[in-house]
Coordinates of C-alpha atoms and ligand atoms in Angstrom, one line a residue:
X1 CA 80.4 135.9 233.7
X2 CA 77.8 134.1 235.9
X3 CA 80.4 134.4 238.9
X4 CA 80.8 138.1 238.6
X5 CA 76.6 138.2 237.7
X6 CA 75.6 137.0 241.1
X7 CA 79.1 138.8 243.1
X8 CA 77.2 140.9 245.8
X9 CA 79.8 144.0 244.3
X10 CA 78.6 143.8 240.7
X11 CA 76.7 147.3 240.7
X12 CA 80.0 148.9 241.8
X13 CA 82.1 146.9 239.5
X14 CA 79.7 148.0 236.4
X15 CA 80.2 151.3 237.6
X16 CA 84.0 150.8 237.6
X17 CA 84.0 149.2 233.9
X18 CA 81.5 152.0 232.7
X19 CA 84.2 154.6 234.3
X20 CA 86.7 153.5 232.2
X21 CA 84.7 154.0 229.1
X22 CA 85.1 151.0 227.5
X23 CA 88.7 150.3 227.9
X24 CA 89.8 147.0 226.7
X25 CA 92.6 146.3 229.1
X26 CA 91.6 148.3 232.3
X27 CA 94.9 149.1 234.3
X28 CA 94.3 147.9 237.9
X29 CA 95.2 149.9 240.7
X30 CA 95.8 149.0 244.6
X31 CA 95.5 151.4 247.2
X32 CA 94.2 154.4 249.1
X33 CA 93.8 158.0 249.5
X34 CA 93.4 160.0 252.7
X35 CA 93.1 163.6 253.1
X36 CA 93.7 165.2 256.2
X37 CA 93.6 168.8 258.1
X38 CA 96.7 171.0 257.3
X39 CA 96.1 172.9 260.6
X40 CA 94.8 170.0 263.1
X41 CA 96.0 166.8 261.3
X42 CA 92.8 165.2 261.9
X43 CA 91.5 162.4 259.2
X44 CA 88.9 163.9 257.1
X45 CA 88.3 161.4 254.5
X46 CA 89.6 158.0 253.9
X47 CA 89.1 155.8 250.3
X48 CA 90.8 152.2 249.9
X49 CA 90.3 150.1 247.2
X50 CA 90.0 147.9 249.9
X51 CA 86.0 147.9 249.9
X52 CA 86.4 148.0 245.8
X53 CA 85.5 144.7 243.7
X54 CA 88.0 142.1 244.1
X55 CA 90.6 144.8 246.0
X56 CA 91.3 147.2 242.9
X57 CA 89.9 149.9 241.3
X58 CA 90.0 150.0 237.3
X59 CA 91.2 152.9 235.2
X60 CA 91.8 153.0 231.3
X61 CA 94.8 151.8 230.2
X62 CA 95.4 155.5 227.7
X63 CA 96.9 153.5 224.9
X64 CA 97.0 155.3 222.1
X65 CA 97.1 152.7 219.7
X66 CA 94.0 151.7 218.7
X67 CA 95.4 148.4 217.7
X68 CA 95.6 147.3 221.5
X69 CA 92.4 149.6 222.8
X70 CA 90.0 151.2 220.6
X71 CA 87.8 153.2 223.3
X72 CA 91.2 154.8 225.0
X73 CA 93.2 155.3 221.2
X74 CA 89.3 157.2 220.4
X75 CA 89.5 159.5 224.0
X76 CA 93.1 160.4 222.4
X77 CA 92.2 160.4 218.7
X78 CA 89.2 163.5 220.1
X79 CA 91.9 164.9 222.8
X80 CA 94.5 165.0 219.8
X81 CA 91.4 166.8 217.4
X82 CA 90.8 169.5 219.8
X83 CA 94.8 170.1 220.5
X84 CA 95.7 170.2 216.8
X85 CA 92.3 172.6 215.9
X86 CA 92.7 175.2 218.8
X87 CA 96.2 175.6 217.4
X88 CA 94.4 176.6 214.1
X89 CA 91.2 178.3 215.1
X90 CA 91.7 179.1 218.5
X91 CA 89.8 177.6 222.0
X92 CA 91.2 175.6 225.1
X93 CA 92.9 178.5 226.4
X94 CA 94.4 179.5 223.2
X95 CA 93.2 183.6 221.6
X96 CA 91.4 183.1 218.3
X97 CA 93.7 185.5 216.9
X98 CA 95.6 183.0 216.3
X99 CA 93.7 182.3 213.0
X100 CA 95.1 185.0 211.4
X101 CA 98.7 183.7 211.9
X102 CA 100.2 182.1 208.6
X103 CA 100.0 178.3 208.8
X104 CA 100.8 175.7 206.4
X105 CA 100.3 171.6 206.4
X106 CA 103.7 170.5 205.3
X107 CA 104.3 166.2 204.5
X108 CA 107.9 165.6 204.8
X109 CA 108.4 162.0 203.0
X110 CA 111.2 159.5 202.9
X111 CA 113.7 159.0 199.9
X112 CA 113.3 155.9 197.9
X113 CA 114.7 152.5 199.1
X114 CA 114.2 150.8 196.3
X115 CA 111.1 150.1 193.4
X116 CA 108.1 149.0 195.5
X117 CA 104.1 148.4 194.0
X118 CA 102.3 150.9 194.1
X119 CA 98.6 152.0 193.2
X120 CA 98.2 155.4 191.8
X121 CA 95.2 156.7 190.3
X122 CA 94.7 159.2 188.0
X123 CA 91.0 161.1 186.9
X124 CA 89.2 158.0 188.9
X125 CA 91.4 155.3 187.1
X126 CA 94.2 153.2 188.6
X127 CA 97.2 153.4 186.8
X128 CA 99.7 150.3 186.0
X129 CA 102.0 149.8 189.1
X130 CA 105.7 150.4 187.2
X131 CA 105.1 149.5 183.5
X132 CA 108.0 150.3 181.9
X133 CA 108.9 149.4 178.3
X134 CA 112.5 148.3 178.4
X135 CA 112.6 146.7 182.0
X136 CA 115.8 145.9 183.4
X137 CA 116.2 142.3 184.7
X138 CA 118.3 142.6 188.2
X139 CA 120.7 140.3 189.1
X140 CA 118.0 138.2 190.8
X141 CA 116.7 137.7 188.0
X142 CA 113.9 139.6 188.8
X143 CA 112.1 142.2 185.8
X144 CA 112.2 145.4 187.0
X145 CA 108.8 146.2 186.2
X146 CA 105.1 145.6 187.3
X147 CA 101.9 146.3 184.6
X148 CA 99.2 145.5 187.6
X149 CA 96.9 147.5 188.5
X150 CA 96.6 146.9 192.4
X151 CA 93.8 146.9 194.3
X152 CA 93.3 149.1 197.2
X153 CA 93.7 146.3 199.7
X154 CA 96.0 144.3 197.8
X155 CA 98.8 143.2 200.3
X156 CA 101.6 143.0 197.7
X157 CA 101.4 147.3 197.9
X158 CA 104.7 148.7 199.3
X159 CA 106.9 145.5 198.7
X160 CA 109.7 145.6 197.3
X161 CA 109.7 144.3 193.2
X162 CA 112.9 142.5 194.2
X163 CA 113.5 142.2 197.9
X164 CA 117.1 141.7 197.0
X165 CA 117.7 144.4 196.2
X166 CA 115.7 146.4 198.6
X167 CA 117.7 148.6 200.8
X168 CA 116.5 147.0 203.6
X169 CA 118.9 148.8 206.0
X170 CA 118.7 152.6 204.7
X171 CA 115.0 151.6 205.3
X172 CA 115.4 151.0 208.9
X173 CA 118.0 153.4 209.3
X174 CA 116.1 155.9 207.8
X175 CA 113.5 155.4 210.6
X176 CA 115.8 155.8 212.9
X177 CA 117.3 159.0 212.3
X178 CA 114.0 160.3 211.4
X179 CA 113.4 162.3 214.8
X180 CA 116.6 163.9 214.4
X181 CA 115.9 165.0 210.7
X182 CA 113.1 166.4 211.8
X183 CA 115.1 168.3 214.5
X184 CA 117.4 169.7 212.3
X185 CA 114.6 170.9 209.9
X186 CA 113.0 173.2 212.7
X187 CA 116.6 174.6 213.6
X188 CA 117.2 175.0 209.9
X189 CA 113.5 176.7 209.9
X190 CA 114.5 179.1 212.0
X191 CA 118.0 179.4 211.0
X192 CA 116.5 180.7 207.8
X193 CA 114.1 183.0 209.3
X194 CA 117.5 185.0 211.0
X195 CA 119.2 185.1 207.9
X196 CA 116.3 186.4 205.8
X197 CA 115.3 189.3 209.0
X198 CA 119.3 189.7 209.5
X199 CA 119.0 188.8 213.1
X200 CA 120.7 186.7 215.3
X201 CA 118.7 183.3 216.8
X202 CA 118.7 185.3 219.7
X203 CA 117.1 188.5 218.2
X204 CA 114.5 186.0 216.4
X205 CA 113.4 184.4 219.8
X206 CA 112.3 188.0 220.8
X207 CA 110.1 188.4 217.5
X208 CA 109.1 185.1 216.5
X209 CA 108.1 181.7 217.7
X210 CA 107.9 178.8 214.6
X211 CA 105.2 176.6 216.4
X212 CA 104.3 173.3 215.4
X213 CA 102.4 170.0 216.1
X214 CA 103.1 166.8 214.3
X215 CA 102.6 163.2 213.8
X216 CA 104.3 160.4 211.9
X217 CA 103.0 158.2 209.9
X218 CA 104.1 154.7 208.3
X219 CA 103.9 154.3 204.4
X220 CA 103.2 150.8 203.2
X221 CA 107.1 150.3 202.5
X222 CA 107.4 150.5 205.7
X223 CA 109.3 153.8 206.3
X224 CA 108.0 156.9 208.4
X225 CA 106.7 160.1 207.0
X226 CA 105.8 163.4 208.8
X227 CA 102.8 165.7 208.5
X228 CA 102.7 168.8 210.2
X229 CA 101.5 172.1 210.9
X230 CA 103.6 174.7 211.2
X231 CA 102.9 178.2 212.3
X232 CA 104.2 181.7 212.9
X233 CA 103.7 183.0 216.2
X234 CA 105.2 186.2 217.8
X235 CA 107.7 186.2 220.7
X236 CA 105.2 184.7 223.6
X237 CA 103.7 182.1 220.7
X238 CA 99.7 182.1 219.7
X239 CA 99.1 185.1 222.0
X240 CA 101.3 187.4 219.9
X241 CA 101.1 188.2 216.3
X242 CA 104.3 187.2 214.4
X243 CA 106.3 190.3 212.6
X244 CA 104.6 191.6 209.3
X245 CA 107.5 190.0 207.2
X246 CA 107.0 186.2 208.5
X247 CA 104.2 185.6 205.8
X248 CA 103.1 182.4 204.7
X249 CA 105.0 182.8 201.4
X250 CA 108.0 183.7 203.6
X251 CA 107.3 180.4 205.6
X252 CA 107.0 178.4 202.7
X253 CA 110.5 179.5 201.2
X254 CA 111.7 178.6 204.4
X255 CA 110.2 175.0 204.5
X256 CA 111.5 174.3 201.3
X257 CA 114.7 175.6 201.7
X258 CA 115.2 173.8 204.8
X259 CA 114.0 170.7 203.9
X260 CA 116.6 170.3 201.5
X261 CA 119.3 171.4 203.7
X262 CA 119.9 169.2 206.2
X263 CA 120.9 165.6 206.4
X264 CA 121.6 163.2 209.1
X265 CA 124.7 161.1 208.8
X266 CA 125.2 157.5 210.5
X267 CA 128.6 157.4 210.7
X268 CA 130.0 154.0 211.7
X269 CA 128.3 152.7 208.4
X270 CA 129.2 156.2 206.6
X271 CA 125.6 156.3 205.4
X272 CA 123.8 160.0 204.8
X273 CA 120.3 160.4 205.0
X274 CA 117.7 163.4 204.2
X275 CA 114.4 163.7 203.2
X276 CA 112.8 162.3 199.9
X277 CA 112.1 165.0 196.9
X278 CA 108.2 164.8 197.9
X279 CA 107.7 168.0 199.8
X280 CA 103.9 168.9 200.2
X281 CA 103.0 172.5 201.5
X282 CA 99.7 173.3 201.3
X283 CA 98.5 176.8 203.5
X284 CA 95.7 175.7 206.0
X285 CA 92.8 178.4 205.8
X286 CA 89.3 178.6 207.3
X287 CA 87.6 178.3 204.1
X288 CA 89.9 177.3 201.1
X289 CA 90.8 173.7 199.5
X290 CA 92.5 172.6 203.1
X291 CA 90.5 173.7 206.2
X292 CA 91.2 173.6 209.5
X293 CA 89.1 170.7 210.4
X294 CA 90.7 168.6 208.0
X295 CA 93.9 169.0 208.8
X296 CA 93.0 168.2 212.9
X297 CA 91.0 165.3 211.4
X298 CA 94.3 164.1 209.5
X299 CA 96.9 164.6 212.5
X300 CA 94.4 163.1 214.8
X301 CA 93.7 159.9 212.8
X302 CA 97.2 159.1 212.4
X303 CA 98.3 159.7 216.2
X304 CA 96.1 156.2 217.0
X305 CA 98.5 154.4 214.7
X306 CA 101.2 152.4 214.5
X307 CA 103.0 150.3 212.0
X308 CA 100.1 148.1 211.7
X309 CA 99.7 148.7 208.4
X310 CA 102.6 147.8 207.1
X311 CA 101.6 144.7 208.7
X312 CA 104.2 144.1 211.6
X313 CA 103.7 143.9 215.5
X314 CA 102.3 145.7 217.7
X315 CA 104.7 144.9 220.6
X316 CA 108.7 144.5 221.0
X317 CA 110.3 141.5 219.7
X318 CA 114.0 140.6 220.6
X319 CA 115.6 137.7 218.7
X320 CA 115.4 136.2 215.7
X321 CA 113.5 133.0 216.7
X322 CA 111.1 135.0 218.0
X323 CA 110.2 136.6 214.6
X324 CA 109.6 133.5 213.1
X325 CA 106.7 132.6 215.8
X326 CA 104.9 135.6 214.4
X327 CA 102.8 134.9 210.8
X328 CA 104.2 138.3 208.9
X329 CA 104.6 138.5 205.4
X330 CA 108.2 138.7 204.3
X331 CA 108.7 142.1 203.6
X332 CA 107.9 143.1 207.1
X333 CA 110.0 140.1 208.4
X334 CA 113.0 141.5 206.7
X335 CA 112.9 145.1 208.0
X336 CA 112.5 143.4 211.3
X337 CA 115.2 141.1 210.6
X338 CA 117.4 144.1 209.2
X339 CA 116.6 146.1 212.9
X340 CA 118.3 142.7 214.9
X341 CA 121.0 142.6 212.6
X342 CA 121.6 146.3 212.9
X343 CA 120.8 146.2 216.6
X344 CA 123.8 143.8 217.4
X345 CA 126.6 145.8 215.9
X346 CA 127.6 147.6 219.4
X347 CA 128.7 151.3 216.8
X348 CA 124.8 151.9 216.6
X349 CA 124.0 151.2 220.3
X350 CA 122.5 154.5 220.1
X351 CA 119.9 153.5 217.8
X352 CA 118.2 151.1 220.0
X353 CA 117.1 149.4 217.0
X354 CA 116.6 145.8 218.6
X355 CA 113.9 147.5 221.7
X356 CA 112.1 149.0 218.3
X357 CA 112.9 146.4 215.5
X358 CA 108.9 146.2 215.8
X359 CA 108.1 149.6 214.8
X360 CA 110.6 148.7 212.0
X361 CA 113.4 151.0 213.7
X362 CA 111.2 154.1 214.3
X363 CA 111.9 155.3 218.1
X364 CA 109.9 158.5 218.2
X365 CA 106.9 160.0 219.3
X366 CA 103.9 159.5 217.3
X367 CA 102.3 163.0 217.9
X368 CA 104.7 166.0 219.4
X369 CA 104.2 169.6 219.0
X370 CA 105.9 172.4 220.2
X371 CA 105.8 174.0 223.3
X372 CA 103.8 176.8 222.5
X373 CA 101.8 175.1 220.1
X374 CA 98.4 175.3 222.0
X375 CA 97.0 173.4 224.6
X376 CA 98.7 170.2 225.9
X377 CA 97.0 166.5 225.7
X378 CA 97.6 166.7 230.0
X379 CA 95.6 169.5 230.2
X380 CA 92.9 168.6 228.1
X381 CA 93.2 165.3 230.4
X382 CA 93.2 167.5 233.8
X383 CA 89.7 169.0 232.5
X384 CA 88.2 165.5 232.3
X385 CA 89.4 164.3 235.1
X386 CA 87.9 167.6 237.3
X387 CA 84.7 166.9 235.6
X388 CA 84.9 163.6 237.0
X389 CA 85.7 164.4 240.2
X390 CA 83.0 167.0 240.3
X391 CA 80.7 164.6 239.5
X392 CA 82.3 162.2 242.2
X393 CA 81.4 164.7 244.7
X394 CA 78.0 165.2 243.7
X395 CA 77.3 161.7 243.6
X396 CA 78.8 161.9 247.2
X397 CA 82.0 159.7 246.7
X398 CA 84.5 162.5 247.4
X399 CA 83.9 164.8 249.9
X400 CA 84.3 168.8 248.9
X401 CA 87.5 170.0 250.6
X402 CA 89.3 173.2 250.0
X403 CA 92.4 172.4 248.3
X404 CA 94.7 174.8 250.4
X405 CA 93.4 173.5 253.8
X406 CA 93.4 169.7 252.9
X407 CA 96.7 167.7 252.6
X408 CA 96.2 164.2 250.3
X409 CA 98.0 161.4 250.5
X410 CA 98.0 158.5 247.8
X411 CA 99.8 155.8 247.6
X412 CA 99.1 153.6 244.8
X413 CA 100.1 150.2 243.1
X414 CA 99.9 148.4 240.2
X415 CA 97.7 145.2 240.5
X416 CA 98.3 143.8 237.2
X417 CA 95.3 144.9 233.7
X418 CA 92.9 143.3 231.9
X419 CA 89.6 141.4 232.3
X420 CA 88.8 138.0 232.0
X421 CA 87.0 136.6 229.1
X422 CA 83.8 136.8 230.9
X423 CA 84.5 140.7 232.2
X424 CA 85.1 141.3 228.6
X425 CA 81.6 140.2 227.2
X426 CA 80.1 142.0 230.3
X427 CA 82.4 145.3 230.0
X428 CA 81.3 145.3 226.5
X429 CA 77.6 145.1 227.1
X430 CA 77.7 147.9 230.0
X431 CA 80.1 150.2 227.2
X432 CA 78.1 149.6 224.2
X433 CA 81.6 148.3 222.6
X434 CA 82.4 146.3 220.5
X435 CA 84.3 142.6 221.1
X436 CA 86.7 142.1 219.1
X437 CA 89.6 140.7 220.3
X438 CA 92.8 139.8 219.4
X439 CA 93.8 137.6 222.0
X440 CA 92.9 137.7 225.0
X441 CA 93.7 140.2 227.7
X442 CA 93.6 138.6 231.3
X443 CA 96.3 139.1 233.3
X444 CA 99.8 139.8 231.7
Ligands
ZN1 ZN1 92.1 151.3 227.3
ZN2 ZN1 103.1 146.1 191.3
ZN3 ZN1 117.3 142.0 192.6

């Protein structure tokens, strides 16, 4: 800290650190940028990290998880708030017609695994986790019931009563297929809508566009669920109305019908999976029970997340003996376990379920949406990044060239991330952050 203090470069290294906003593990970057005369060739401008602190300038890393880096996971949580919400209300290039096309915030859940605790409240009062009056003893000898009533933070929540008999592998394969449930339920979506109008897919495309965004979100048992919105657009998405018979009640036939129709079959282990019997479809509206800020609100706080919760790792883990460096309670142990087991048998290759035995077999995006949803998280990016720029070139960094007449040339390299301990107390005095590590981030 005192080294970097009394560095002669410290003003434009704080300038650096405060660029990146806080980010915990600054990505480093080696290299330069030249821009040159399209007509005469002649070098206009020249920038090197060269002259830059220690050789490399720092950008945020853009995690989303705000597990490894809460000030980049927030910039995505806000980017993720404003993509979700213009899809609802309109903004960021997206009519506010749009409002007016029927919407609804639909939770597809997973199917049971086996008895887990659970804390359910009802009228204010926590009812008892799975009190049941003639409990069956399984052959672990374990009762198959639980009179608590958990906590909110109590870690026992979403383990299993008896871990035996947990279906720890439909758990995991149930993540795993997940992605391409969820595929099949949009084809099935609009499947449903041709049937019901009597047109062919084809004929649909030229009517209407079933738009969505989306994020998935681990229970405590350890499986993923999906929330999403889905909405119904006309042929060229939010720009056009949809036809006068794709109403919301229309759409919500259609959910439900769907949802039950599809299934996903692992076939090497002739297992058949589908969704759980929990189907929540609730119509979004600008001033009922569910607005449009809460739902953006919802879908944005669960894009920062992982499978923290459930209390696993935040980064890939390979073989068994690594597991057991990790301190994990057991029930997250076993789904990882159950993902190496899985992993090794060469029929489910495709799975990938060692590279993502950490997120407890899960291999899909956290947030996706639809092409025509509304705006896209790049562009929303693009539009910071030109207001930086802008403000680069008022501050005189970057001189103002006319992007037709000027030909740029980059060439960058990755100089390794993080900061050392000392960078980090300073980075976090300069951001106004807060320093709470876990671990530390030097070097990887
Ligand atoms: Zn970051
Ligand atoms: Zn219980
Ligand atoms: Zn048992």
């Amino acid at each position: 800290m005192i080294t970097r203090l009394h560095d002669p470069n410290y003003d434009r290294w704080a300038h650096q650190i405060k660029r990146t906003g806080g980010c915990r593990q600054p990505i480093h970057l080696r290299g330069k940028v030249e821009h040159y005369d399209r007509a005469t060739g002649q070098l206009l401008h020249r920038y090197s990290t060269h002259t830059e602190p220690g050789g490399v300038l720092r950008v945020p890393c853009k995690t989303r998880r705000a597990s490894r880096c809460p000030a980049c996971a927030e910039t995505y949580r806000a980017d993720t708030y404003q993509l979700v919400r213009a899809g609802l209300v309109g903004g960021k290039g997206v009519p506010e017609t749009v409002a007016a096309h029927p919407a609804l915030f639909v939770t597809l859940t997973a199917p049971s695994f086996g008895a887990v605790h659970v804390r359910r409240e009802k009228n204010g009062k926590v009812l008892p986790c799975h009190a049941r009056r003639d409990a069956e003893t399984c052959s672990h000898g374990h009762v198959m019931s639980c009179t608590a009533r958990h906590a909110a933070g109590d870690p026992h929540l979403g383990e299993p009563l008896c871990p035996d008999c947990y279906d720890y592998e439909g758990s995991v394969l149930f993540n795993a297929v997940a992605p391409e449930l969820w595929r099949r339920f949009t084809e099935a979506l609009r499947r449903r809508f041709a049937r019901l109008s009597g047109l062919t897919l084809r004929e649909l495309r030229e009517r209407l566009t079933v738009s969505f965004a989306k994020v998935a979100e681990y229970q405590r048992r350890g499986v993923v669920h999906f929330h999403a919105v889905i909405r119904l657009d006309g042929p060229t998405g939010p720009t056009s109305p949809p036809p006068a018979w794709a109403t919301a009640d229309a759409l919500e036939k259609a959910v439900q019908h769907a949802a039950g129709a599809i299934t996903v079959e692992v076939e090497p282990l002739a297992r058949v999976f589908r969704w759980g019997t929990q189907l929540d479809v609730r119509l979004i509206t600008m001033n009922g029970d569910l607005t449009e800020q809460a739902v953006a609100a919802y879908i944005a706080k669960y894009a920062t997340k992982a499978a923290e919760c459930v209390g696993t790792l935040d980064r890939r883990i390979h073989t068994l003996d690594e597991l057991a460096l990790h301190p994990l309670r057991e029930h997250a142990r076993r789904l990882i376990a159950e993902c190496l087991r899985l992993g090794a048998l060469d029929d489910l290759a495709d799975l990938r379920l060692t590279q993502w035995a950490h997120m407890l077999g899960f291999r899909g995006h956290f947030s996706t949406k639809s092409r025509r949803y509304s705006t896209t998280l790049g562009a929303l990016r693009a539009a910071r990044e030109e207001h930086q720029r802008a403000e680069e070139i008022t501050t005189g960094r970057l001189p103002l060239f006319d992007e037709d007449t000027v030909l740029v040339i980059a060439h960058w390299e990755y100089a390794g991330k993080g900061l050392s301990l000392g960078d980090q107390l300073l980075a976090a005095a300069l951001t106004g952050t807060s320093l709470s590590y876990a671990g530390g981030a030097s070097d990887e």
